[in-house]
Coordinates of C-alpha atoms in Angstrom, one line a residue:
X3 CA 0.0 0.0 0.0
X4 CA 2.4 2.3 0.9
X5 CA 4.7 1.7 -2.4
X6 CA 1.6 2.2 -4.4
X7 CA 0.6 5.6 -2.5
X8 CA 4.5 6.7 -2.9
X9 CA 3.7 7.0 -6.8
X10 CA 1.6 9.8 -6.1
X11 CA 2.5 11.6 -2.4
X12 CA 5.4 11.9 -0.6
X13 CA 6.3 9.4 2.3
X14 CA 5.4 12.3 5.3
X15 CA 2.2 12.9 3.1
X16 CA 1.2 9.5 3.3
X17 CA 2.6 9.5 7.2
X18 CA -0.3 12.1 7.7
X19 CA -2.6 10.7 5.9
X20 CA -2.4 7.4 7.9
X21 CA -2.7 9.4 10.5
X22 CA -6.1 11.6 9.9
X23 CA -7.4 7.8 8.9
X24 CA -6.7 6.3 12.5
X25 CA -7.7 9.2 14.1
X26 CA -11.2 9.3 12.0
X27 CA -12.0 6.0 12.4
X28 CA -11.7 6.2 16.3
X29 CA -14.4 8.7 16.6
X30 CA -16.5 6.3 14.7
X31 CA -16.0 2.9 16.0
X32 CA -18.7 1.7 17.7
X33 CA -20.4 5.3 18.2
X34 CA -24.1 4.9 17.6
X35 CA -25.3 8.9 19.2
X36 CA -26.5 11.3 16.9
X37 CA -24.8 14.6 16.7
X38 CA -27.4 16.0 19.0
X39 CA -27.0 13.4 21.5
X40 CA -23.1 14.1 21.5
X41 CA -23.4 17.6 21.8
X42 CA -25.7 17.0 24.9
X43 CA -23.4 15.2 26.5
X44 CA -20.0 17.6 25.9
X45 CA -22.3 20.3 27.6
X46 CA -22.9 17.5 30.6
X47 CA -19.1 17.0 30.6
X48 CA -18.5 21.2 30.1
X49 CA -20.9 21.1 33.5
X50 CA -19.2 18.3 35.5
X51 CA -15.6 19.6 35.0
X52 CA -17.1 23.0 36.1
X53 CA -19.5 22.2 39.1
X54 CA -18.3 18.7 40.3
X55 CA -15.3 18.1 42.8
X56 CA -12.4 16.8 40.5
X57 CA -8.9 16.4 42.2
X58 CA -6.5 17.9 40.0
X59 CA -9.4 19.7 38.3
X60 CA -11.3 21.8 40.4
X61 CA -8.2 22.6 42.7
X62 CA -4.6 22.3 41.4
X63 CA -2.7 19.1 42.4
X64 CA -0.3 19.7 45.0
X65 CA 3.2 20.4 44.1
X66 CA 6.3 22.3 45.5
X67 CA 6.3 25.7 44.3
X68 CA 8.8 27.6 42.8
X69 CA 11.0 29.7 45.4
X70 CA 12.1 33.4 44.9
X71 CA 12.2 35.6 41.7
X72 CA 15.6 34.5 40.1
X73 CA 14.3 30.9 40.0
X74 CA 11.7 32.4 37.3
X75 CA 13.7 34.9 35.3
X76 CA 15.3 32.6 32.9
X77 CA 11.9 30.7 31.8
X78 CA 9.6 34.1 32.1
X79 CA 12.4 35.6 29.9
X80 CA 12.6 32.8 27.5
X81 CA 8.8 32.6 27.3
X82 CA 9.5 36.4 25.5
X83 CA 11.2 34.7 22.6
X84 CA 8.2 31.8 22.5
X85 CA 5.7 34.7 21.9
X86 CA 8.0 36.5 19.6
X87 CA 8.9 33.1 17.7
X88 CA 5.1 33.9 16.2
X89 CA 6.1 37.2 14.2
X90 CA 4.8 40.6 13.6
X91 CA 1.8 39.1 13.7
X92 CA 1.3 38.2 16.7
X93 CA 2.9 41.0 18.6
X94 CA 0.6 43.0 17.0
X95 CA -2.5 40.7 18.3
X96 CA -1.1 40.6 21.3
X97 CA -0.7 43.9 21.6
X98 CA 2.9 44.3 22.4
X99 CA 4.3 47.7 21.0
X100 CA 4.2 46.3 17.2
X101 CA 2.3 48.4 15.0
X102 CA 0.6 47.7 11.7
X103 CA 3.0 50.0 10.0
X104 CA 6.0 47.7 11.2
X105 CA 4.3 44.7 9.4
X106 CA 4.7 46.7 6.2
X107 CA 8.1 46.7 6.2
X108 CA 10.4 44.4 4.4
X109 CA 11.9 41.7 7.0
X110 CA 8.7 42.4 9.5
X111 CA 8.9 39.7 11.0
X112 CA 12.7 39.9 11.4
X113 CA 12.7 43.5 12.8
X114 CA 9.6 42.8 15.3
X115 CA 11.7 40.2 16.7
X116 CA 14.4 42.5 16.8
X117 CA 12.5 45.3 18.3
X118 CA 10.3 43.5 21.2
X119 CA 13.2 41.5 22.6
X120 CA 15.7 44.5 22.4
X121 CA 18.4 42.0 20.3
X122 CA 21.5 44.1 18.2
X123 CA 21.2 42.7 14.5
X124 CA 24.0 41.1 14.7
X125 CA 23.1 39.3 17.9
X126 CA 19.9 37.1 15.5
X127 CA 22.4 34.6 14.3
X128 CA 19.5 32.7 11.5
X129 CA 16.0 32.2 11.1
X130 CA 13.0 31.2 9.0
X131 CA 9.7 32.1 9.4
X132 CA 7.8 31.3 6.5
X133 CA 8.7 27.5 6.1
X134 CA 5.9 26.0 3.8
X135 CA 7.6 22.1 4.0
X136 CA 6.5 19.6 6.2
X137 CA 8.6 18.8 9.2
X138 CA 10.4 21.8 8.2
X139 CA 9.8 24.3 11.6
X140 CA 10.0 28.0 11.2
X141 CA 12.3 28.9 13.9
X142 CA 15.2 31.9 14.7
X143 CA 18.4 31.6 16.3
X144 CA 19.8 34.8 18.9
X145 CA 22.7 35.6 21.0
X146 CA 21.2 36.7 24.3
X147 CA 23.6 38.7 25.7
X148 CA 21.9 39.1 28.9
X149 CA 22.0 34.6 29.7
X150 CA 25.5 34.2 27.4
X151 CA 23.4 31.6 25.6
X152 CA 22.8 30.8 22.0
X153 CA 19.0 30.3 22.0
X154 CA 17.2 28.4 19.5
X155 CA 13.2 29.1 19.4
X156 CA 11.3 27.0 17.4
X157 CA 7.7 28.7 16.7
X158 CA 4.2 26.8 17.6
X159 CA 1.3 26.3 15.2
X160 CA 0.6 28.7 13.1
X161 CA 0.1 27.4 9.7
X162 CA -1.5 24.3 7.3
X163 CA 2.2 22.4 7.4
X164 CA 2.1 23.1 11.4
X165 CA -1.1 21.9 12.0
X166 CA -0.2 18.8 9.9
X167 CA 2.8 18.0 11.5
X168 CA -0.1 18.2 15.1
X169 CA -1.8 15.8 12.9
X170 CA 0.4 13.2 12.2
X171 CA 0.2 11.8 15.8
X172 CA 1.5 8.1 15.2
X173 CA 3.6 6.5 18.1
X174 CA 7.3 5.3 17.2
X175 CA 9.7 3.6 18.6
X176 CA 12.5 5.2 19.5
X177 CA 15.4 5.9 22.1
X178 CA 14.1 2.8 24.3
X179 CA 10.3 3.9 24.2
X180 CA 7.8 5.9 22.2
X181 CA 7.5 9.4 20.0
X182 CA 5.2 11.7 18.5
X183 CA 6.2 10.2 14.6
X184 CA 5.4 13.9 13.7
X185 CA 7.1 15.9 16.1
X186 CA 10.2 13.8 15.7
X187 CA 10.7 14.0 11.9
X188 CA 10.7 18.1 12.5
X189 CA 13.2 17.6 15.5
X190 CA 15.3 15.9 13.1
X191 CA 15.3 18.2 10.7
X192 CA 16.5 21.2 12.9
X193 CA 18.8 18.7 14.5
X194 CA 20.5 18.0 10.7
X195 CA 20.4 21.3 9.4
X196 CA 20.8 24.0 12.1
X197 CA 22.1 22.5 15.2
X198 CA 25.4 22.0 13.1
X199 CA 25.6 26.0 12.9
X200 CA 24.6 26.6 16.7
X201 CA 27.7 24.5 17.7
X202 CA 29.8 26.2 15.8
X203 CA 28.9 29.4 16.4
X204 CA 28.9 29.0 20.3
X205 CA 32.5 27.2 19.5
X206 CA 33.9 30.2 17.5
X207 CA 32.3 32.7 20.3
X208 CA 33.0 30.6 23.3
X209 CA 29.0 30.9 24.5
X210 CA 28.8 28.6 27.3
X211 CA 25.3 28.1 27.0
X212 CA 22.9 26.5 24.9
X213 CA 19.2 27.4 25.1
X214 CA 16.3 25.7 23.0
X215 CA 12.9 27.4 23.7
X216 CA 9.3 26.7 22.0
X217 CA 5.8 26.9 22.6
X218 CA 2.8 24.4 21.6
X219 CA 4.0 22.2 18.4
X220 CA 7.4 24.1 18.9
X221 CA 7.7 23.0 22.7
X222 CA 7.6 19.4 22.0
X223 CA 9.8 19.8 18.8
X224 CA 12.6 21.8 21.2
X225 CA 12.1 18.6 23.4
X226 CA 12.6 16.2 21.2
X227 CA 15.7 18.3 19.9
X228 CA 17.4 18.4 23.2
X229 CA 17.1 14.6 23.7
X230 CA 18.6 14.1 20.4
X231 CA 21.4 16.1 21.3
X232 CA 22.0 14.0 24.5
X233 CA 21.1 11.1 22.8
X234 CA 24.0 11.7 20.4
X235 CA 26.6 13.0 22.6
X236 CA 28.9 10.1 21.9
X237 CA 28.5 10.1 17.7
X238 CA 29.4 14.0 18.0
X239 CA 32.2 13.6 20.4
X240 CA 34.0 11.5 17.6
X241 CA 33.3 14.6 15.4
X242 CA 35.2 16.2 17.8
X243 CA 32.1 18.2 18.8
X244 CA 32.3 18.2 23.0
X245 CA 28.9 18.9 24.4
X246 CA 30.3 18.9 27.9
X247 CA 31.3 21.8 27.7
X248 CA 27.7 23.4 27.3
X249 CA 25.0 24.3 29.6
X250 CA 22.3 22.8 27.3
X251 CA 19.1 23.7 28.5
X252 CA 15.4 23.3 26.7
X253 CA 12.1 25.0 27.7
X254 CA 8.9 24.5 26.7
X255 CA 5.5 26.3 27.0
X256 CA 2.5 24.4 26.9
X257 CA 3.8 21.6 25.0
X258 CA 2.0 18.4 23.6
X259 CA 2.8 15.4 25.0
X260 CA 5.5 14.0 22.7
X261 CA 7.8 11.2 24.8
X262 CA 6.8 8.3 26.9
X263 CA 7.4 8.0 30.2
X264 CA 10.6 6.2 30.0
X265 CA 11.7 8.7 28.0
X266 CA 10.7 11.8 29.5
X267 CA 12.2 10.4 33.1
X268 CA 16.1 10.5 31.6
X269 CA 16.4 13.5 31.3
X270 CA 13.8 15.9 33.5
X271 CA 17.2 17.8 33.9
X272 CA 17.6 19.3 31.4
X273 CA 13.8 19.5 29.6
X274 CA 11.6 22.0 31.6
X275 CA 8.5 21.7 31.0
X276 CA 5.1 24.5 31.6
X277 CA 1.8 24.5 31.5
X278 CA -0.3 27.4 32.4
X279 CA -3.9 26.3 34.1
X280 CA -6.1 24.6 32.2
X281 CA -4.2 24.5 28.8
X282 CA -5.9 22.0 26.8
X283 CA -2.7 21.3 24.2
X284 CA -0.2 19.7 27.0
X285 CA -3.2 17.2 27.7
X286 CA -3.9 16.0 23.9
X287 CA -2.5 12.5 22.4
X288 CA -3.9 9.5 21.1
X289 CA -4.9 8.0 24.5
X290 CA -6.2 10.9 26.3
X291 CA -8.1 11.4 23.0
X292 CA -9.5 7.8 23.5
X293 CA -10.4 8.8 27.2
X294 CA -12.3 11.9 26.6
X295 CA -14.4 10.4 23.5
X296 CA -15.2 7.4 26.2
X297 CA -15.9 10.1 29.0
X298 CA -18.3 11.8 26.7
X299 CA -20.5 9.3 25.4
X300 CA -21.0 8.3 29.0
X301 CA -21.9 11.9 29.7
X302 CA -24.4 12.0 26.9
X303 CA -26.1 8.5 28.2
X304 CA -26.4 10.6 31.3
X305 CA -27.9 13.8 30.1
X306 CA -31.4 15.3 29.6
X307 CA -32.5 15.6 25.8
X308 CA -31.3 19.1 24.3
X309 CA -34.1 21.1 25.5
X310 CA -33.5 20.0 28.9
X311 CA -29.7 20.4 29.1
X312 CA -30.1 24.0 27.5
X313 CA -32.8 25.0 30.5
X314 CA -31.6 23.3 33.7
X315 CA -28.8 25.9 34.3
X316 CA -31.9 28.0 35.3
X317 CA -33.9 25.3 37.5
X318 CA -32.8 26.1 41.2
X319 CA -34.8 23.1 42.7
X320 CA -33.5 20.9 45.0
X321 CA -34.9 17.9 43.5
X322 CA -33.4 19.3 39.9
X323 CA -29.6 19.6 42.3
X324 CA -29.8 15.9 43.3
X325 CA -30.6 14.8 39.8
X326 CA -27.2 16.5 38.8
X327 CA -25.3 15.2 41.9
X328 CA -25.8 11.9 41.5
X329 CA -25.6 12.0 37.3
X330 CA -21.7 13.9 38.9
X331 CA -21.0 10.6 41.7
X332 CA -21.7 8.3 38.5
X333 CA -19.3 10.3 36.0
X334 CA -17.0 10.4 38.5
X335 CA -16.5 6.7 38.7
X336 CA -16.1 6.1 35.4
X337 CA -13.6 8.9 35.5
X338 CA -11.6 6.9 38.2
X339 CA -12.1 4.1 36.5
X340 CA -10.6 5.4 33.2
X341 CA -7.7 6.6 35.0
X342 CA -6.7 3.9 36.6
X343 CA -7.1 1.6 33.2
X344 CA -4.2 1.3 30.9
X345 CA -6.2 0.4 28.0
X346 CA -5.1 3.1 25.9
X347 CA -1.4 4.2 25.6
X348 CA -0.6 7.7 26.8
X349 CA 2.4 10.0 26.0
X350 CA 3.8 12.0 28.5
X351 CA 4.6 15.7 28.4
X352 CA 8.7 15.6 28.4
X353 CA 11.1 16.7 31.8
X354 CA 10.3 18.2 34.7
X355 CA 6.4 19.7 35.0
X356 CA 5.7 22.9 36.1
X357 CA 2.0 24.2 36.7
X358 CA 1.3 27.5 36.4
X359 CA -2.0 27.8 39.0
X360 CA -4.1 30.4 40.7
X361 CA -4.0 30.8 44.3
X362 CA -3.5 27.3 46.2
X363 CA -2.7 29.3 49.2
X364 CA -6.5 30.2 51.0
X365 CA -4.4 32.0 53.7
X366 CA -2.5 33.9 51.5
X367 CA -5.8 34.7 49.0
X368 CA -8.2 36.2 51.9
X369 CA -4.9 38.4 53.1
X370 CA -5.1 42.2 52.1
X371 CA -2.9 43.4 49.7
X372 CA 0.6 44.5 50.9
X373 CA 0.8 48.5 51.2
X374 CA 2.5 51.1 48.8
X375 CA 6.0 50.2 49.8
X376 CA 6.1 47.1 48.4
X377 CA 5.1 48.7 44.7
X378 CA 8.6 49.1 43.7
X379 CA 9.9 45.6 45.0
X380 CA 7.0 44.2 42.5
X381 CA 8.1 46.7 39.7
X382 CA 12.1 46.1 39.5
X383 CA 11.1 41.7 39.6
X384 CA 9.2 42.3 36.7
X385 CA 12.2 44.1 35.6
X386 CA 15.0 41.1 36.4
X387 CA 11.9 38.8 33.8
X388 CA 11.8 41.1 31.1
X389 CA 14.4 43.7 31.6
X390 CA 18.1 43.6 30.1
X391 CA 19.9 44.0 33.5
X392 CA 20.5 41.9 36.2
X393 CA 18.6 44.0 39.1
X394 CA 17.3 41.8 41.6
X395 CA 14.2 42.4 43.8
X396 CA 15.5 44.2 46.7
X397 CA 17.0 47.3 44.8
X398 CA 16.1 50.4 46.0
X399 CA 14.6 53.2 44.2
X400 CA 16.8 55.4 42.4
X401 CA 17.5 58.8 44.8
X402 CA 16.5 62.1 43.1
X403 CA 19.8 63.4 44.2
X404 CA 22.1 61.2 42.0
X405 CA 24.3 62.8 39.6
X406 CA 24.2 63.2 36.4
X407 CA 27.3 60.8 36.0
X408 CA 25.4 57.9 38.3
X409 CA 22.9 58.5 36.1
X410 CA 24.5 58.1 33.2
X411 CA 26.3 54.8 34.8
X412 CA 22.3 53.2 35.0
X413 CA 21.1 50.5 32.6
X414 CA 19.7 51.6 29.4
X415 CA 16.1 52.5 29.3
X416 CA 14.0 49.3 28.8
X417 CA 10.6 48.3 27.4
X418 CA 7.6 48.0 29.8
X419 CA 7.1 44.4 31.5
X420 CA 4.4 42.6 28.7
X421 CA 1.2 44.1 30.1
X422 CA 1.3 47.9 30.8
X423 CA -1.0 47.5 34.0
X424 CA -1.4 44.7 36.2
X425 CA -5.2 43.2 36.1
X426 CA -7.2 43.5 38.9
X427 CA -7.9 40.3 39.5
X428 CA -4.2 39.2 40.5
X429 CA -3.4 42.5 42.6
X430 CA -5.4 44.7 43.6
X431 CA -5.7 48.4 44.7
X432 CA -3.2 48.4 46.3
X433 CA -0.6 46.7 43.7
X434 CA 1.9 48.1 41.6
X435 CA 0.2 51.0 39.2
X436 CA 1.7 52.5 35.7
X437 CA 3.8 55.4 37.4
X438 CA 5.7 53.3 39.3
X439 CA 7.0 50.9 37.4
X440 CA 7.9 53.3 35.0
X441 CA 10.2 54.5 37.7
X442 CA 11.7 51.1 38.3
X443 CA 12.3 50.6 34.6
X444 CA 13.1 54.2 33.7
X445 CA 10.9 54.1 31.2
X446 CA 7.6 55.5 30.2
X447 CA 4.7 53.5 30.1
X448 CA 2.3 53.6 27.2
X449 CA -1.5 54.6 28.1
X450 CA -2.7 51.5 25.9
X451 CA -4.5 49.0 27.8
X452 CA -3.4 45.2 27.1
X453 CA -5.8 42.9 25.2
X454 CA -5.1 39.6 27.2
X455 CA -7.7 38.3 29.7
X456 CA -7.1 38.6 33.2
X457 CA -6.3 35.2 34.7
X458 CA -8.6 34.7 36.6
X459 CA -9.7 31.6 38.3
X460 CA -11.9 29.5 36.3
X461 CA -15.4 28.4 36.7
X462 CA -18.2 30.0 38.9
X463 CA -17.8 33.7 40.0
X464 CA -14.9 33.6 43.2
X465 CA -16.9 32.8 46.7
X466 CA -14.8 35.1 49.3
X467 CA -15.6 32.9 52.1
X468 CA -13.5 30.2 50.2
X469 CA -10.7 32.3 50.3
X470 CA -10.3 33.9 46.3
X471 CA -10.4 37.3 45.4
X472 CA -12.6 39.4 43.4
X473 CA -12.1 42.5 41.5
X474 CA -12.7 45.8 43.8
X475 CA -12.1 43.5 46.8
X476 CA -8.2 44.2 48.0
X477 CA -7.3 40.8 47.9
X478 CA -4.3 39.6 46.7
X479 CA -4.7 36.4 44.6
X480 CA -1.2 35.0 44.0
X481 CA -0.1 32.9 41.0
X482 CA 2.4 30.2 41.7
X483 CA 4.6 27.9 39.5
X484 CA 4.6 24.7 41.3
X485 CA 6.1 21.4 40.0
X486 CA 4.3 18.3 39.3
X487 CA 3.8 14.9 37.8
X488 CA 3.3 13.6 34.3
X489 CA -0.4 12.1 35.0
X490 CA -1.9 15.6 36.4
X491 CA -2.3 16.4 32.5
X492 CA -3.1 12.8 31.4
X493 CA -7.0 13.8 30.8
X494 CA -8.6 16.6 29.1
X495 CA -11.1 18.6 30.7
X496 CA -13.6 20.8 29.4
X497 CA -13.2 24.4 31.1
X498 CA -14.1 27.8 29.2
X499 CA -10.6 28.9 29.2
X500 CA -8.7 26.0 27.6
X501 CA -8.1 27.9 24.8
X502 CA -7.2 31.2 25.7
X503 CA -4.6 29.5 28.4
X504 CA -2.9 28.4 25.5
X505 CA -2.0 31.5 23.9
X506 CA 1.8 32.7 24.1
X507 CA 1.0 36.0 25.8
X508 CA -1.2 34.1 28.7
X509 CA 2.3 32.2 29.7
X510 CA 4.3 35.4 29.2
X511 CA 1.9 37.3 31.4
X512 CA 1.6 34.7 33.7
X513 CA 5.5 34.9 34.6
X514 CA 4.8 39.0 35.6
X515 CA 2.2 37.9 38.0
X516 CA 4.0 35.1 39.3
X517 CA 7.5 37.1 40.3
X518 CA 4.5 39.7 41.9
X519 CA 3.8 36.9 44.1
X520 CA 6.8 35.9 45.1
X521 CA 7.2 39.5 46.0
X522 CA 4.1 40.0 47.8
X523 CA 3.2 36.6 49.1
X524 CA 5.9 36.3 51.2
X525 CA 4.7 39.5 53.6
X526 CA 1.3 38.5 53.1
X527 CA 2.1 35.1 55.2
X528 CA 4.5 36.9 57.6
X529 CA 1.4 39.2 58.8
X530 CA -1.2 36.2 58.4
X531 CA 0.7 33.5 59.5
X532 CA -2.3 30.5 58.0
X533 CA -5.1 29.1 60.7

């Protein structure tokens, strides 16, 4: 079969092909609902993921968090150079100083890059963003300065050959376990034709550091990248190539799971993985697929016809409550039950896990936000993320009465942290305004508002008595980056920001409000020491 379809497409066409085939034909086996009857029972699924008591799901899964600012300034930097991996494009969607004017110019996506991450021209060693192969990633290369790395970012989906590449979901052996087929054959590619240059430029330039960053599609291809280097450490040494003496470093944002376990467990020191809430992409493979299609015709067997669904969010009885408890205890065993099967094979999302979550402090959510003095502690962390100096959180405030010599002797003006404001709904009132981190960054601020949602805790509207803010309130809700196993992301939940948790600019913003919290929190504990 697959001589005869080599007459007509190429071998990773036909890869892809098999793969929509097997994926089609799973959604069909043995499904006798009608469209309604599905849809009924993804809006009972939307509702139990919402409503019901879900470990891991309704509250975050336990984990250690990280500790202190500088433990998040190289992956909140690097998480710049995901989002700008996108183009002109999306800086401009994102709303991040890029102007429709700068797309008109010749190179735009080149000088964007240039412009929102503050690189010299000669510091963006390669790139290519307008790949149209398969397999073939668009991607740059940059000498940041400011980690003495050489950084390769590969870009996410954003394109028909990118989504195919998604597609094209097959398991392979390799390296002692399994692969995303698709994801491998583009790791391989940059591994063959651009990984050669990297060495040699950080040879020539004696860079002691090797950074490969992505997000989505381009997170798991940076992965897979970095294991091939280890994986190959022995075949280059005879080259004469030494990777010893590199500090070879990947990180991913919101990354599809791509490795097995066995895989993924070698080499969790180097492979730092992130995934922000309730990010649907870093819980999508074949297995968890298999899960959820299972999970929802069980929903749909228990909900109400359409009609019903559509107007029980509006029935307050009691009796009309029980009905949805007890339709919630028997989802929830087949859940458990799902789980605990190994029926179908999972991948795993590759190193060590880091969650990015909302408030699993109660203590530290109902505490009052810090007062004014701890504005510019807030404003120069966000600074030592997204800043090009090394200024770290306790640096005072800049007298008036400096020279004009010391003032000269100052780091160059910078661009504003990635939202010009901070949104209520992480600090409040009392938090960090406009004016002074301008101060902290020497900069001015620009009046425009950012376009990215507020993160804000999913769900029903925060109860105060449970211990979350709300906007107006003065509460403090902190974000925390917490580490965490594989399986927390092994299912795929239904929640009404899946999607917009995704985006580049929601993990870039989420790094500002997580070194705000490791400014704030630690006061807030120190003056409301928990129950």
């Amino acid at each position: 079969m697959q001589s005869l379809a080599g007459m007509f497409v190429s071998s990773s066409t036909f890869m892809v092909l098999k793969s929509l085939e097997r994926l089609v034909g799973l959604f069909n086996q043995g499904v006798e609902l009608s469209n309604t009857e599905l849809l009924g029972g993804l809006l009972a699924l939307y509702r139990f993921h919402g409503e019901a008591d879900i470990p891991g799901v309704s509250r975050p899964h336990p984990g250690p968090p990280v500790e202190g600012v500088q433990a998040l300034e190289q992956p909140g930097r690097f998480a710049r150079f995901a989002l700008a991996s996108y183009g002109w494009r999306a800086l401009y969607f994102f709303n991040r100083g890029i102007t429709l004017m700068d797309g008109a110019k010749v190179d735009s996506d080149v000088t964007s890059v240039l412009q929102y991450l503050r690189l010299a021209k000669e510091d963006l060693l390669g790139y290519e963003f307008r790949s149209a192969q398969l397999f073939c990633p668009s991607y740059f290369v940059a000498h940041d300065r400011r980690s003495s790395a050489v950084v390769l970012v590969v870009r996410g989906t954003m394109s028909a050959e990118d989504a195919v590449v998604d597609l094209a979901c097959e398991y392979t052996k390799w390296s002692g376990g399994l692969v995303h087929s698709g994801i491998k054959a583009s790791a391989h590619w940059l591994f063959a034709e651009v990984m050669p240059q990297i060495l040699a430029y950080a040879t020539s330039h004696a860079v002691p550091a090797i950074r490969i960053v992505g997000h989505s599609l381009g997170g798991s291809t940076a992965a897979i990248l970095t294991i091939m280097l280890r994986e190959a450490r022995g075949q280059l040494a005879a080259l004469g190539v030494d990777l010893d003496r590199y500090d070879i470093q990947c990180y991913c944002y919101g990354p599809a799971p791509c490795v097995s376990d066995t895989i993924a467990d070698r080499h969790r020191d180097c492979i730092h993985t992130y995934v922000n809430r309730d990010d649907l992409v870093p819980r999508l493979c074949y297995g968890s697929v298999s899960d959820f299609r299972r999970m929802s015709i069980s929903a749909a067997d228990e909900a109400d016809n359409l009609g019903q669904l559509l107007y029980s969010p509006f029935e307050n009885s009691a009796q009309q409550q029980q009905r949805w408890k007890d339709r919630f205890a028997r989802l929830m065993a087949i859940r458990e039950e799902i789980l605990a099967s190994e029926e179908n094979m999972h991948l795993a999302l590759p190193g060590t896990i880091y969650h990015i979550v909302h408030s699993p402090d109660p203590a530290a959510a109902t505490a009052k936000a810090p007062p004014q003095d701890r504005r510019l502690a807030v404003a120069v962390a966000r600074r030592r993320l997204f800043g090009a100096g090394s200024v770290g959180p306790e640096t005072d405030a800049p007298s008036t009465s400096e020279s004009d010599t010391d003032q000269q002797q100052r780091l160059p003006p910078l661009p504003p942290p990635p939202p010009p404001s901070t949104p209520a709904t992480i600090v409040q009132q009392d938090a960090v305004d406009a004016d002074d981190i301008a101060d902290a960054i020497n900069t001015p601020i620009s009046g425009e508002a950012a376009t990215d949602p507020p993160l804000s805790a999913p769900g029903p509207a925060p109860d105060p008595a449970k211990g979350a803010g709300s906007p107006g309130d003065g509460k403090f809700v902190p974000v925390w980056v917490q580490q965490v196993p594989s399986h927390v992301f092994r299912e795929i939940i239904l929640r009404s920001t899946i999607i917009t948790d995704h985006m580049p600019s929601a993990y870039e913003l989420a790094f500002a409000h997580a070194a705000e919290t490791q400014v704030l929190e630690r006061p807030l504990r120190a003056r409301h020491p928990p129950a």
